[in-house]
Amino acid sequence: MSWSKLKKNLESFLCPALFGRVEYRASSYRYLPDKAGICYIAVDKKNVLNMSDITTLIRWYQTEQEIKNDSDIQIPINNEEIEAVRKETKGIVPEDRLQVIARGRKLSEYAKEVLSAQSSLSKSNFIVVANKFLSTSIEESIESDDILLNILALVDRRVGKKRILNMTEKMKLKHPIVQYFFELRLSTL
């Protein structure tokens, strides 16, 4: 789904009181493929949640290197993952190297999960999570551990006044940015 269509779908689910106040913005650079696009959520024309600041790629690399160099982290690799690497390389890579490649890929995924948990999301992650939000129930989005799913659900028109008021205790355990959007939604009631 193109960004403009995705943005239109997301904005169609905004609660009426937040329509025009909450905006989803993204930009990318067509002729500079090495530049990451910028994606953020703005409230009252102020960037509140920036999902691809300049240092994100640097932090991701540092986190990935820290994870790869940490001998305490044991990530199991199964035969299916090794087979997938073997198929991609068309069988010309030695057996012991296949394990190294599979482990490296799994460690990279783990590093991305760690950064996602720290709310440093990339534009591609935003698009993936937004599509997931549009295809899942509102209850799943609210109950999810994903920060972005929680935010999108809180500003959704399908979440009514009664449900928002009943979520007060749950929100105390959530990430500060989720709490910010919860307070924003409470202010519209």
CSV table of C-alpha atoms in Angstrom, one decimal:
chain,number,residue,atom,x,y,z
A,1,MET,CA,0.0,0.0,0.0
A,2,SER,CA,1.4,3.4,-0.9
A,3,TRP,CA,2.1,5.9,1.8
A,4,SER,CA,-0.6,8.3,0.8
A,5,LYS,CA,-3.3,5.6,0.8
A,6,LEU,CA,-2.0,4.3,4.2
A,7,LYS,CA,-2.0,7.8,5.7
A,8,LYS,CA,-5.6,8.4,4.4
A,9,ASN,CA,-6.8,5.1,5.9
A,10,LEU,CA,-5.1,5.9,9.3
A,11,GLU,CA,-6.6,9.4,9.4
A,12,SER,CA,-10.0,8.0,8.5
A,13,PHE,CA,-9.9,6.1,11.8
A,14,LEU,CA,-9.0,9.2,14.0
A,15,CYS,CA,-11.5,10.2,16.5
A,16,PRO,CA,-13.4,13.3,15.5
A,17,ALA,CA,-11.9,15.4,18.4
A,18,LEU,CA,-8.3,14.6,17.2
A,19,PHE,CA,-8.9,15.0,13.5
A,20,GLY,CA,-6.6,17.8,12.3
A,21,ARG,CA,-4.6,17.7,15.5
A,22,VAL,CA,-2.9,14.3,15.0
A,23,GLU,CA,-1.0,13.9,11.8
A,24,TYR,CA,1.0,11.1,10.3
A,25,ARG,CA,3.9,12.4,8.3
A,26,ALA,CA,6.6,10.8,6.2
A,27,SER,CA,9.2,11.8,3.7
A,28,SER,CA,11.8,10.0,1.7
A,29,TYR,CA,14.4,10.8,-0.8
A,30,ARG,CA,13.9,9.4,-4.2
A,31,TYR,CA,17.3,10.2,-5.6
A,32,LEU,CA,19.3,9.5,-2.4
A,33,PRO,CA,18.8,5.8,-1.7
A,34,ASP,CA,21.3,5.8,1.1
A,35,LYS,CA,19.2,8.4,3.0
A,36,ALA,CA,16.6,7.0,5.4
A,37,GLY,CA,13.1,8.5,5.2
A,38,ILE,CA,11.6,10.5,8.0
A,39,CYS,CA,8.5,9.3,9.6
A,40,TYR,CA,6.8,10.8,12.6
A,41,ILE,CA,3.5,11.5,14.4
A,42,ALA,CA,2.7,15.2,15.0
A,43,VAL,CA,0.3,16.6,17.5
A,44,ASP,CA,-0.8,20.2,17.0
A,45,LYS,CA,2.0,20.6,14.3
A,46,LYS,CA,4.7,19.4,16.8
A,47,ASN,CA,6.7,16.3,16.2
A,48,VAL,CA,5.9,14.0,19.1
A,49,LEU,CA,7.1,10.6,18.0
A,50,ASN,CA,10.0,10.6,15.6
A,51,MET,CA,10.5,7.2,14.1
A,52,SER,CA,13.6,7.7,12.1
A,53,ASP,CA,16.0,10.3,13.5
A,54,ILE,CA,19.5,10.6,12.1
A,55,THR,CA,21.1,8.5,14.9
A,56,THR,CA,18.7,5.5,14.6
A,57,LEU,CA,20.9,3.7,12.1
A,58,ILE,CA,24.0,4.4,14.1
A,59,ARG,CA,22.3,3.1,17.3
A,60,TRP,CA,21.0,0.0,15.5
A,61,TYR,CA,24.6,-0.8,14.3
A,62,GLN,CA,26.0,-0.3,17.7
A,63,THR,CA,23.3,-2.4,19.3
A,64,GLU,CA,23.8,-5.1,16.7
A,65,GLN,CA,27.6,-5.1,17.4
A,66,GLU,CA,27.0,-5.2,21.1
A,67,ILE,CA,24.7,-8.2,20.7
A,68,LYS,CA,27.0,-10.0,18.3
A,69,ASN,CA,30.0,-9.5,20.6
A,70,ASP,CA,28.2,-10.5,23.8
A,71,SER,CA,29.0,-14.1,24.5
A,72,ASP,CA,26.2,-14.5,27.1
A,73,ILE,CA,23.5,-14.2,24.4
A,74,GLN,CA,22.7,-17.6,23.1
A,75,ILE,CA,20.4,-17.5,20.2
A,76,PRO,CA,19.4,-21.0,18.9
A,77,ILE,CA,19.5,-21.7,15.2
A,78,ASN,CA,17.3,-24.5,13.8
A,79,ASN,CA,17.8,-26.5,10.7
A,80,GLU,CA,15.1,-24.6,8.8
A,81,GLU,CA,17.0,-21.4,9.1
A,82,ILE,CA,20.3,-23.0,7.9
A,83,GLU,CA,18.4,-24.6,5.0
A,84,ALA,CA,17.0,-21.2,4.0
A,85,VAL,CA,20.5,-19.8,3.9
A,86,ARG,CA,21.7,-22.8,1.9
A,87,LYS,CA,19.0,-22.2,-0.7
A,88,GLU,CA,19.8,-18.5,-1.0
A,89,THR,CA,23.4,-19.2,-1.5
A,90,LYS,CA,22.7,-22.1,-3.9
A,91,GLY,CA,24.8,-24.5,-1.9
A,92,ILE,CA,28.2,-23.0,-2.6
A,93,VAL,CA,28.9,-21.9,1.0
A,94,PRO,CA,30.7,-24.3,3.4
A,95,GLU,CA,28.5,-25.8,6.1
A,96,ASP,CA,30.1,-24.0,9.1
A,97,ARG,CA,29.7,-20.7,7.3
A,98,LEU,CA,26.0,-21.3,6.9
A,99,GLN,CA,25.6,-21.4,10.6
A,100,VAL,CA,27.5,-18.1,11.0
A,101,ILE,CA,25.3,-16.4,8.4
A,102,ALA,CA,22.1,-17.7,9.9
A,103,ARG,CA,23.2,-16.6,13.4
A,104,GLY,CA,24.2,-13.2,12.1
A,105,ARG,CA,20.7,-12.7,10.6
A,106,LYS,CA,19.0,-13.8,13.7
A,107,LEU,CA,21.2,-11.5,15.8
A,108,SER,CA,20.3,-8.6,13.5
A,109,GLU,CA,16.6,-9.3,13.9
A,110,TYR,CA,17.1,-9.4,17.7
A,111,ALA,CA,18.9,-6.0,17.6
A,112,LYS,CA,16.0,-4.6,15.6
A,113,GLU,CA,13.5,-5.9,18.2
A,114,VAL,CA,15.6,-4.3,21.0
A,115,LEU,CA,15.5,-0.9,19.2
A,116,SER,CA,11.8,-1.3,18.5
A,117,ALA,CA,11.2,-1.8,22.2
A,118,GLN,CA,13.1,1.4,22.9
A,119,SER,CA,10.7,3.1,20.5
A,120,SER,CA,13.3,3.8,17.9
A,121,LEU,CA,11.3,2.7,14.9
A,122,SER,CA,12.1,3.0,11.2
A,123,LYS,CA,9.8,4.2,8.5
A,124,SER,CA,9.5,0.6,7.2
A,125,ASN,CA,8.5,-0.6,10.7
A,126,PHE,CA,5.8,2.1,10.9
A,127,ILE,CA,4.3,1.0,7.6
A,128,VAL,CA,4.3,-2.6,8.6
A,129,VAL,CA,2.8,-1.8,12.0
A,130,ALA,CA,0.2,0.5,10.5
A,131,ASN,CA,-0.9,-2.2,8.0
A,132,LYS,CA,-1.1,-4.7,10.9
A,133,PHE,CA,-3.2,-2.2,12.8
A,134,LEU,CA,-5.6,-1.8,9.9
A,135,SER,CA,-6.0,-5.6,9.6
A,136,THR,CA,-6.4,-6.5,13.3
A,137,SER,CA,-9.1,-5.9,15.8
A,138,ILE,CA,-8.9,-2.8,18.0
A,139,GLU,CA,-8.8,-5.0,21.1
A,140,GLU,CA,-5.6,-6.7,19.9
A,141,SER,CA,-4.0,-3.4,19.2
A,142,ILE,CA,-4.8,-2.1,22.7
A,143,GLU,CA,-3.6,-5.2,24.4
A,144,SER,CA,-0.4,-5.5,22.3
A,145,ASP,CA,3.0,-4.8,23.7
A,146,ASP,CA,3.9,-2.8,20.5
A,147,ILE,CA,4.1,0.9,21.4
A,148,LEU,CA,2.9,2.0,17.9
A,149,LEU,CA,-0.1,-0.3,17.9
A,150,ASN,CA,-1.1,1.2,21.3
A,151,ILE,CA,-0.8,4.7,20.0
A,152,LEU,CA,-2.8,4.1,16.9
A,153,ALA,CA,-5.5,2.4,18.9
A,154,LEU,CA,-5.7,5.2,21.4
A,155,VAL,CA,-6.4,7.8,18.8
A,156,ASP,CA,-8.9,5.6,17.0
A,157,ARG,CA,-12.6,6.5,16.9
A,158,ARG,CA,-13.6,2.9,17.6
A,159,VAL,CA,-12.3,3.3,21.2
A,160,GLY,CA,-15.1,4.9,23.1
A,161,LYS,CA,-15.3,7.1,26.2
A,162,LYS,CA,-16.1,4.2,28.5
A,163,ARG,CA,-13.2,2.0,27.3
A,164,ILE,CA,-10.8,4.9,27.6
A,165,LEU,CA,-11.8,5.6,31.2
A,166,ASN,CA,-11.5,1.9,32.0
A,167,MET,CA,-7.9,1.8,30.7
A,168,THR,CA,-6.5,4.3,33.3
A,169,GLU,CA,-4.8,1.6,35.4
A,170,LYS,CA,-3.4,-0.3,32.4
A,171,MET,CA,-1.8,2.9,31.0
A,172,LYS,CA,0.4,3.4,34.1
A,173,LEU,CA,2.4,0.4,33.0
A,174,LYS,CA,2.9,1.5,29.4
A,175,HIS,CA,5.7,3.4,27.7
A,176,PRO,CA,5.7,7.2,28.4
A,177,ILE,CA,4.8,8.0,24.8
A,178,VAL,CA,1.7,5.7,25.0
A,179,GLN,CA,0.8,7.5,28.2
A,180,TYR,CA,1.1,10.9,26.4
A,181,PHE,CA,-1.4,9.8,23.7
A,182,PHE,CA,-3.6,8.4,26.4
A,183,GLU,CA,-3.7,11.8,28.2
A,184,LEU,CA,-4.3,13.5,24.9
A,185,ARG,CA,-7.3,11.3,24.2
A,186,LEU,CA,-8.6,11.8,27.8
A,187,SER,CA,-8.4,15.6,27.2
A,188,THR,CA,-10.9,15.2,24.3
A,189,LEU,CA,-13.6,13.4,26.4
